[in-house]
Structure formats: structure tokens, C-alpha cells
One Martini backbone bead per residue (centre of mass of N, CA, C, O) as a GRO file, in nm:
protein
  337
    1MET     BB    1  10.319  -4.798   3.944
    2THR     BB    2  10.045  -4.653   3.838
    3PRO     BB    3   9.926  -4.586   3.551
    4PRO     BB    4   9.767  -4.437   3.341
    5ILE     BB    5   9.406  -4.423   3.249
    6ILE     BB    6   9.209  -4.576   2.991
    7ALA     BB    7   8.853  -4.591   2.928
    8LEU     BB    8   8.618  -4.758   2.662
    9GLU     BB    9   8.351  -4.897   2.834
   10GLU     BB   10   8.157  -4.623   2.904
   11HIS     BB   11   7.843  -4.539   3.033
   12PHE     BB   12   7.518  -4.402   2.931
   13PHE     BB   13   7.210  -4.221   2.986
   14SER     BB   14   6.978  -4.076   2.826
   15SER     BB   15   6.685  -3.872   2.816
   16HIS     BB   16   6.585  -4.070   2.550
   17VAL     BB   17   6.502  -4.318   2.693
   18PRO     BB   18   6.299  -4.568   2.666
   19PRO     BB   19   6.106  -4.764   2.867
   20ASP     BB   20   6.178  -5.047   2.737
   21LEU     BB   21   6.485  -5.025   2.797
   22LYS     BB   22   6.476  -5.013   3.106
   23THR     BB   23   6.358  -5.300   3.136
   24ARG     BB   24   6.618  -5.454   3.034
   25TYR     BB   25   6.774  -5.342   3.311
   26SER     BB   26   6.667  -5.497   3.565
   27GLU     BB   27   6.911  -5.657   3.665
   28GLN     BB   28   7.107  -5.419   3.707
   29LEU     BB   29   6.918  -5.242   3.887
   30ARG     BB   30   6.906  -5.470   4.114
   31HIS     BB   31   7.245  -5.543   4.145
   32VAL     BB   32   7.350  -5.238   4.098
   33PRO     BB   33   7.456  -4.995   4.279
   34GLY     BB   34   7.361  -4.683   4.147
   35VAL     BB   35   7.333  -4.710   3.828
   36LYS     BB   36   7.127  -4.496   3.742
   37GLU     BB   37   7.283  -4.243   3.837
   38LYS     BB   38   7.547  -4.301   3.682
   39LEU     BB   39   7.430  -4.304   3.392
   40ALA     BB   40   7.315  -3.997   3.405
   41ASN     BB   41   7.609  -3.904   3.463
   42LEU     BB   42   7.850  -3.630   3.322
   43SER     BB   43   8.017  -3.542   3.590
   44ASP     BB   44   8.093  -3.543   3.911
   45LEU     BB   45   8.023  -3.840   3.972
   46ARG     BB   46   8.201  -3.963   3.754
   47LEU     BB   47   8.470  -3.838   3.847
   48GLN     BB   48   8.469  -3.964   4.126
   49HIS     BB   49   8.482  -4.264   4.019
   50MET     BB   50   8.741  -4.228   3.860
   51ASP     BB   51   8.923  -4.160   4.099
   52ALA     BB   52   8.886  -4.435   4.251
   53GLY     BB   53   9.032  -4.578   3.971
   54LYS     BB   54   9.240  -4.394   3.819
   55VAL     BB   55   9.081  -4.246   3.585
   56SER     BB   56   9.166  -4.014   3.343
   57LEU     BB   57   8.998  -4.148   3.087
   58GLN     BB   58   8.686  -4.135   2.921
   59ILE     BB   59   8.498  -4.329   2.690
   60VAL     BB   60   8.186  -4.241   2.604
   61SER     BB   61   7.875  -4.436   2.599
   62HIS     BB   62   7.602  -4.580   2.511
   63ALA     BB   63   7.395  -4.787   2.609
   64PRO     BB   64   7.245  -5.049   2.517
   65GLY     BB   65   6.943  -5.031   2.278
   66LEU     BB   66   6.966  -4.790   2.089
   67THR     BB   67   6.769  -4.723   1.766
   68ASP     BB   68   6.656  -4.456   1.724
   69PRO     BB   69   6.748  -4.197   1.534
   70ALA     BB   70   6.662  -3.957   1.714
   71ALA     BB   71   6.780  -4.071   1.981
   72CYS     BB   72   7.073  -4.090   1.885
   73LYS     BB   73   7.114  -3.794   1.821
   74ALA     BB   74   7.039  -3.685   2.103
   75ALA     BB   75   7.257  -3.841   2.259
   76ASN     BB   76   7.500  -3.715   2.114
   77ASP     BB   77   7.434  -3.424   2.192
   78GLN     BB   78   7.443  -3.464   2.498
   79LEU     BB   79   7.736  -3.564   2.509
   80HIS     BB   80   7.865  -3.320   2.376
   81ALA     BB   81   7.785  -3.115   2.595
   82ALA     BB   82   7.946  -3.257   2.821
   83ILE     BB   83   8.223  -3.237   2.690
   84LYS     BB   84   8.234  -2.928   2.669
   85ALA     BB   85   8.215  -2.881   2.974
   86GLU     BB   86   8.479  -3.035   3.040
   87GLU     BB   87   8.665  -2.859   2.864
   88THR     BB   88   8.617  -2.603   3.024
   89ARG     BB   89   8.716  -2.710   3.299
   90SER     BB   90   9.011  -2.825   3.180
   91GLY     BB   91   9.116  -2.653   2.908
   92GLY     BB   92   9.039  -2.900   2.706
   93SER     BB   93   9.099  -3.170   2.518
   94ALA     BB   94   9.179  -3.499   2.466
   95ARG     BB   95   9.380  -3.436   2.234
   96GLU     BB   96   9.539  -3.234   2.453
   97GLY     BB   97   9.531  -3.360   2.754
   98LYS     BB   98   9.267  -3.256   2.936
   99SER     BB   99   9.026  -3.411   2.915
  100ARG     BB  100   8.819  -3.674   3.080
  101LEU     BB  101   8.637  -3.666   2.814
  102ALA     BB  102   8.499  -3.879   2.564
  103ALA     BB  103   8.359  -4.014   2.240
  104PHE     BB  104   8.108  -4.236   2.141
  105ALA     BB  105   7.888  -4.331   1.908
  106VAL     BB  106   7.558  -4.361   1.830
  107ALA     BB  107   7.354  -4.589   1.618
  108PRO     BB  108   7.102  -4.680   1.374
  109MET     BB  109   7.134  -5.010   1.275
  110GLY     BB  110   6.848  -5.053   1.127
  111GLU     BB  111   6.969  -4.791   0.951
  112PRO     BB  112   7.242  -4.770   0.771
  113LEU     BB  113   7.237  -4.487   0.637
  114GLU     BB  114   7.184  -4.332   0.900
  115ALA     BB  115   7.426  -4.439   1.051
  116ALA     BB  116   7.642  -4.322   0.863
  117SER     BB  117   7.556  -4.027   0.894
  118GLU     BB  118   7.593  -4.012   1.205
  119LEU     BB  119   7.889  -4.079   1.209
  120ARG     BB  120   7.987  -3.839   1.041
  121ARG     BB  121   7.877  -3.623   1.233
  122ALA     BB  122   8.021  -3.709   1.498
  123ILE     BB  123   8.312  -3.678   1.387
  124THR     BB  124   8.303  -3.396   1.239
  125ASP     BB  125   8.118  -3.213   1.441
  126LEU     BB  126   8.169  -3.354   1.745
  127GLN     BB  127   8.452  -3.508   1.784
  128PHE     BB  128   8.455  -3.796   1.782
  129VAL     BB  129   8.644  -4.128   1.812
  130GLY     BB  130   8.380  -4.306   1.747
  131ALA     BB  131   8.202  -4.622   1.792
  132LEU     BB  132   7.913  -4.763   1.973
  133VAL     BB  133   7.747  -5.071   1.898
  134ASP     BB  134   7.535  -5.294   1.839
  135ASN     BB  135   7.572  -5.630   1.740
  136HIS     BB  136   7.258  -5.611   1.676
  137PHE     BB  137   6.937  -5.610   1.488
  138GLU     BB  138   6.707  -5.814   1.563
  139GLY     BB  139   6.935  -6.046   1.469
  140LYS     BB  140   7.098  -5.855   1.280
  141PHE     BB  141   7.370  -5.843   1.105
  142PHE     BB  142   7.662  -5.662   0.928
  143ASP     BB  143   7.723  -5.848   0.642
  144GLY     BB  144   7.558  -5.698   0.449
  145PRO     BB  145   7.523  -5.476   0.182
  146GLU     BB  146   7.357  -5.257   0.350
  147TYR     BB  147   7.639  -5.201   0.533
  148ASP     BB  148   7.855  -5.058   0.353
  149ALA     BB  149   7.816  -4.760   0.432
  150TRP     BB  150   7.915  -4.796   0.720
  151TRP     BB  151   8.201  -4.912   0.661
  152GLU     BB  152   8.290  -4.683   0.481
  153ALA     BB  153   8.280  -4.462   0.693
  154ALA     BB  154   8.480  -4.587   0.896
  155GLU     BB  155   8.719  -4.595   0.698
  156ASP     BB  156   8.728  -4.300   0.605
  157LEU     BB  157   8.749  -4.185   0.914
  158GLU     BB  158   8.943  -4.364   1.091
  159VAL     BB  159   8.751  -4.532   1.293
  160PRO     BB  160   8.628  -4.706   1.546
  161VAL     BB  161   8.434  -5.006   1.608
  162TYR     BB  162   8.226  -5.094   1.873
  163LEU     BB  163   8.119  -5.414   1.952
  164HIS     BB  164   7.828  -5.450   2.138
  165PRO     BB  165   7.644  -5.614   2.325
  166THR     BB  166   7.310  -5.763   2.313
  167TRP     BB  167   7.005  -5.854   2.312
  168PRO     BB  168   6.794  -6.077   2.234
  169SER     BB  169   6.580  -6.160   2.023
  170GLU     BB  170   6.283  -6.309   1.994
  171ASP     BB  171   6.407  -6.559   1.829
  172MET     BB  172   6.651  -6.605   2.043
  173ALA     BB  173   6.539  -6.639   2.342
  174PRO     BB  174   6.442  -6.947   2.374
  175ARG     BB  175   6.737  -7.078   2.407
  176PHE     BB  176   6.740  -6.955   2.727
  177GLN     BB  177   6.504  -7.138   2.797
  178GLY     BB  178   6.382  -7.330   3.097
  179ASN     BB  179   6.450  -7.527   3.391
  180PHE     BB  180   6.442  -7.213   3.505
  181SER     BB  181   6.490  -6.910   3.574
  182ASN     BB  182   6.449  -6.598   3.446
  183ALA     BB  183   6.718  -6.489   3.547
  184ALA     BB  184   6.890  -6.700   3.401
  185ALA     BB  185   6.792  -6.640   3.115
  186LEU     BB  186   6.880  -6.343   3.105
  187SER     BB  187   7.181  -6.399   3.156
  188MET     BB  188   7.244  -6.600   2.925
  189GLY     BB  189   7.136  -6.382   2.702
  190SER     BB  190   7.379  -6.213   2.811
  191SER     BB  191   7.638  -6.167   3.032
  192GLY     BB  192   7.666  -6.486   3.091
  193LEU     BB  193   7.718  -6.540   2.744
  194SER     BB  194   7.583  -6.449   2.464
  195TRP     BB  195   7.719  -6.181   2.416
  196HIS     BB  196   7.998  -6.312   2.345
  197THR     BB  197   7.930  -6.522   2.121
  198ASP     BB  198   7.783  -6.324   1.929
  199THR     BB  199   8.028  -6.143   1.874
  200ALA     BB  200   8.208  -6.357   1.759
  201LEU     BB  201   8.019  -6.434   1.528
  202HIS     BB  202   8.026  -6.161   1.387
  203ILE     BB  203   8.321  -6.165   1.308
  204LEU     BB  204   8.298  -6.420   1.133
  205ARG     BB  205   8.092  -6.305   0.934
  206LEU     BB  206   8.261  -6.071   0.830
  207PHE     BB  207   8.482  -6.247   0.719
  208ALA     BB  208   8.309  -6.441   0.534
  209SER     BB  209   8.202  -6.188   0.354
  210GLY     BB  210   8.478  -6.007   0.287
  211LEU     BB  211   8.516  -5.730   0.432
  212PHE     BB  212   8.838  -5.726   0.485
  213ASP     BB  213   8.903  -5.713   0.181
  214ARG     BB  214   8.737  -5.452   0.108
  215ARG     BB  215   8.819  -5.335   0.423
  216PRO     BB  216   9.140  -5.324   0.547
  217ARG     BB  217   9.105  -5.047   0.752
  218LEU     BB  218   8.955  -5.155   0.970
  219LYS     BB  219   8.824  -5.084   1.309
  220ILE     BB  220   8.785  -5.325   1.577
  221ILE     BB  221   8.607  -5.354   1.881
  222ILE     BB  222   8.631  -5.580   2.163
  223GLY     BB  223   8.530  -5.714   2.455
  224HIS     BB  224   8.574  -5.919   2.715
  225MET     BB  225   8.846  -6.053   2.627
  226GLY     BB  226   8.733  -6.104   2.313
  227GLU     BB  227   8.470  -6.275   2.306
  228THR     BB  228   8.640  -6.574   2.299
  229LEU     BB  229   8.851  -6.569   2.062
  230PRO     BB  230   9.134  -6.631   2.196
  231PHE     BB  231   9.032  -6.936   2.290
  232THR     BB  232   8.971  -7.014   1.955
  233LEU     BB  233   9.183  -6.927   1.741
  234GLN     BB  234   9.316  -7.181   1.621
  235ARG     BB  235   9.052  -7.311   1.519
  236ILE     BB  236   8.965  -7.082   1.336
  237GLU     BB  237   9.207  -7.072   1.154
  238THR     BB  238   9.169  -7.359   1.039
  239LEU     BB  239   8.855  -7.364   0.952
  240SER     BB  240   8.841  -7.091   0.776
  241ARG     BB  241   8.978  -7.214   0.516
  242ARG     BB  242   8.687  -7.339   0.416
  243TRP     BB  243   8.509  -7.059   0.347
  244GLY     BB  244   8.724  -6.954   0.131
  245ASN     BB  245   8.865  -6.695  -0.070
  246PHE     BB  246   9.120  -6.506   0.083
  247GLN     BB  247   9.346  -6.251   0.109
  248ARG     BB  248   9.277  -6.256   0.425
  249ASP     BB  249   9.315  -6.408   0.696
  250PHE     BB  250   9.216  -6.439   1.015
  251ARG     BB  251   9.486  -6.371   1.149
  252THR     BB  252   9.529  -6.104   1.007
  253LEU     BB  253   9.277  -5.954   1.114
  254TYR     BB  254   9.342  -5.994   1.413
  255ASP     BB  255   9.617  -5.829   1.393
  256GLU     BB  256   9.492  -5.560   1.215
  257ASN     BB  257   9.152  -5.511   1.305
  258ILE     BB  258   9.178  -5.597   1.615
  259TRP     BB  259   9.048  -5.505   1.931
  260ILE     BB  260   9.087  -5.550   2.288
  261THR     BB  261   8.916  -5.572   2.600
  262THR     BB  262   8.874  -5.605   2.965
  263SER     BB  263   8.584  -5.569   3.027
  264GLY     BB  264   8.462  -5.711   3.326
  265VAL     BB  265   8.737  -5.903   3.357
  266TRP     BB  266   8.871  -6.012   3.678
  267SER     BB  267   9.126  -6.187   3.541
  268ILE     BB  268   9.434  -6.335   3.467
  269ASP     BB  269   9.385  -6.591   3.301
  270PRO     BB  270   9.296  -6.475   3.018
  271MET     BB  271   9.557  -6.302   2.984
  272ARG     BB  272   9.752  -6.531   2.934
  273CYS     BB  273   9.639  -6.603   2.658
  274ILE     BB  274   9.647  -6.326   2.516
  275LEU     BB  275   9.959  -6.282   2.543
  276ALA     BB  276  10.019  -6.542   2.355
  277ASN     BB  277   9.810  -6.439   2.080
  278THR     BB  278   9.837  -6.118   2.124
  279LYS     BB  279   9.904  -5.819   2.051
  280ILE     BB  280   9.988  -5.566   2.261
  281ASP     BB  281   9.859  -5.326   2.072
  282ARG     BB  282   9.549  -5.477   2.108
  283ILE     BB  283   9.537  -5.398   2.418
  284LEU     BB  284   9.269  -5.284   2.633
  285TYR     BB  285   9.142  -5.090   2.869
  286SER     BB  286   8.847  -5.164   3.077
  287VAL     BB  287   8.535  -5.162   3.275
  288ASP     BB  288   8.205  -5.103   3.254
  289TYR     BB  289   8.079  -4.847   3.326
  290PRO     BB  290   7.858  -4.897   3.602
  291PHE     BB  291   7.859  -5.223   3.609
  292GLN     BB  292   8.142  -5.152   3.700
  293ARG     BB  293   8.416  -5.095   3.907
  294ASN     BB  294   8.695  -4.905   3.914
  295GLU     BB  295   8.834  -5.037   4.163
  296VAL     BB  296   8.850  -5.323   4.042
  297GLY     BB  297   9.025  -5.248   3.802
  298LEU     BB  298   9.267  -5.152   3.969
  299GLU     BB  299   9.325  -5.421   4.104
  300TRP     BB  300   9.390  -5.562   3.835
  301ILE     BB  301   9.630  -5.392   3.750
  302ASN     BB  302   9.799  -5.466   4.001
  303GLU     BB  303   9.796  -5.772   3.949
  304LEU     BB  304   9.933  -5.766   3.676
  305GLU     BB  305  10.195  -5.636   3.771
  306ALA     BB  306  10.259  -5.865   3.993
  307SER     BB  307  10.268  -6.126   3.796
  308GLY     BB  308  10.488  -6.087   3.542
  309LEU     BB  309  10.351  -6.083   3.247
  310VAL     BB  310  10.444  -5.779   3.252
  311ASP     BB  311  10.588  -5.503   3.175
  312HIS     BB  312  10.592  -5.169   3.195
  313GLU     BB  313  10.545  -5.113   2.895
  314GLN     BB  314  10.298  -5.302   2.863
  315LEU     BB  315  10.120  -5.177   3.081
  316THR     BB  316  10.100  -4.891   2.954
  317ALA     BB  317   9.974  -4.981   2.692
  318ILE     BB  318   9.712  -5.095   2.816
  319ALA     BB  319   9.624  -4.847   2.994
  320TYR     BB  320   9.692  -4.608   2.734
  321GLY     BB  321   9.874  -4.619   2.473
  322ASN     BB  322   9.687  -4.767   2.269
  323ALA     BB  323   9.452  -4.564   2.285
  324GLU     BB  324   9.599  -4.318   2.184
  325LYS     BB  325   9.664  -4.432   1.900
  326LEU     BB  326   9.373  -4.514   1.809
  327LEU     BB  327   9.215  -4.221   1.900
  328GLY     BB  328   9.382  -3.948   1.934
  329VAL     BB  329   9.474  -3.925   2.234
  330LYS     BB  330   9.536  -3.782   2.570
  331VAL     BB  331   9.650  -3.822   2.874
  332PRO     BB  332   9.613  -3.696   3.162
  333ARG     BB  333   9.831  -3.536   3.379
  334GLY     BB  334   9.880  -3.538   3.729
  335LEU     BB  335   9.624  -3.655   3.899
  336PHE     BB  336   9.805  -3.890   4.044
  337ALA     BB  337  10.042  -3.930   4.300
   0.00000   0.00000   0.00000
């Protein structure tokens, strides 16, 4: 029997998205049917597609690429209004096990102090449950001292930061161009490969900077079956010992500070590796809606159950239990007979 499901890499487009950002989504708009309409909808259409994949609760976040402070604030306010409307419809919040929508904040990561301020506002005033932000800002990662205010806010508020891949900056883009089509270059520089390796690199940079020694209570989520980290974990553990003197080694932070989601990777094969080297309470289900279909995610859940790799308790932990504990929400019950 399929357990209740919480999905937490599930996107929307605010009405404040600038035209140049829409251009970046040309590949997805061309190849994913109905994605534009699905991104814009925070009510009936979204709930309809959640029903199709038996998703009880979505943690909604803005799609990657939004960087302007005013646009980020407006997007969070728009999402908050939609959440309040859903709470009215359902008779309560996600923390009460009623609402089918909750939210991660977007933040202007090019301006760390403003990003920290917006995170505090979103968590304190809007009652969001964390943040989902781009993995870098124009090629700049977040391991420098200017980002300490951001990480301080995340640790103080005790909420997770979901580091989501984003497009290569202008100086990064040429490495993906060559004797092949522009479509291939765009894909290699994004969801075809680079998004995942760049996010893994960011985690290594944060570790090497000593961030996790300074802020040991940070909670960081990464998607797409761990953005390659589980598959190179042993090698990273060994080689990272050469990088400096750390109070907490890489394996410790992997076990204590990192959560990974399944988003958009519909194969049992990577899960075999993850189950072998990752604590079960660090594995979360996600879809990557609307770039991926909820129904495909449900098929994967059923395949995982049938595989024998997990027992019922472990399956329910991945499907919703771990997310409940991490985010302080409760899955609505009794939605799907």
C-alpha cells in the first residue's frame, strides 16, 4: 500500500518573473507539455496533478533563477497568499496536518545581507518552513565570509536550506560548448550534468571553508539523488582529510548536516548505492514538479516498495516521515483510499 507522500522540490513561477529568466527555460518550455501553466498555478490545477501522483503535501518553492531582491520578496508574498488560501480551503496549516501546500522561501543570494533578512522575514512572518535558493550567484558560491549572515540566519532559525542547481554564469558557459548542437550545450550546462556536479562542488567548498565547524547545526538539502555525492562519498572522505584541520570530518557533516532528495531521478539503481552509505533518516522523496510528473514519481515509489530494498518502515520514512521531522509539518491523512 502506497504511504502518504510529501514532495519538497516542487516549483512555481511568480508573476514577477523577468522576461530574461523565462528565456532560460526555453528547453523545458519546449519539451515539457503544459509546464508554463503548471508553474503559474498554485491552486486547483496543482492539486489535481498532486492527486494524480498521490502527493498529500507539496513544499512549494520558486523555480531557479530569481535574484532581484524586490522580485524575491514579491514572489514570497505571492506564495504566502496562495498558502493562506489553501489553509482556508483545507481548514488549517501544514503544521496541523491540514493544508496540502507549504513553502520554501526564495532569497536574493547576490546580496547576502538582504538574503538573510528575507529569510528571517519569510520564516518569522510568513511561516515558511525553510528556503530553496540557487546554488550560485553568477558563478559565485556561498563559502565566503560575506555569506556568514545568511548561514547564521539559517542556523538561528533552525530551518533547512535547499541548494538547488542553476544555470552556468557567463564565464562558466563556454566549457559546455563544442562541436555539437546548442541544445546539447544547454542541457550539459544544466540538468544534463553540470547542475549536479556544481552543487556537489558547492558542498565541498562549504566544508573546506570550515563552515560546518563554525555552524554545526546547519541543515542543508540537496536534490537529484544527492547531486553525485553518494556515488563518490568514499573518495571524498579519503581525500578531504588533506584539505585542512577540521573538527568534524566530511563523513560527519554528511551524516549530520545533509539531507538528500530523490527529485527527478526515476531509477532504483542510484537508490541501491544511497541506501548502502546514507542514513535512512536523511533520504527524502521529491518529484521536481512540474518539470517531472507526479505520476512517474508514484511509479518509482511503487517500484522501490516492490524491490525489497526497503521495508515498510523505511519506505514511509522516505515518503513522508523524514520530511515531517525535518520541516515540522504533518502529512494530511485520509486523502487517498
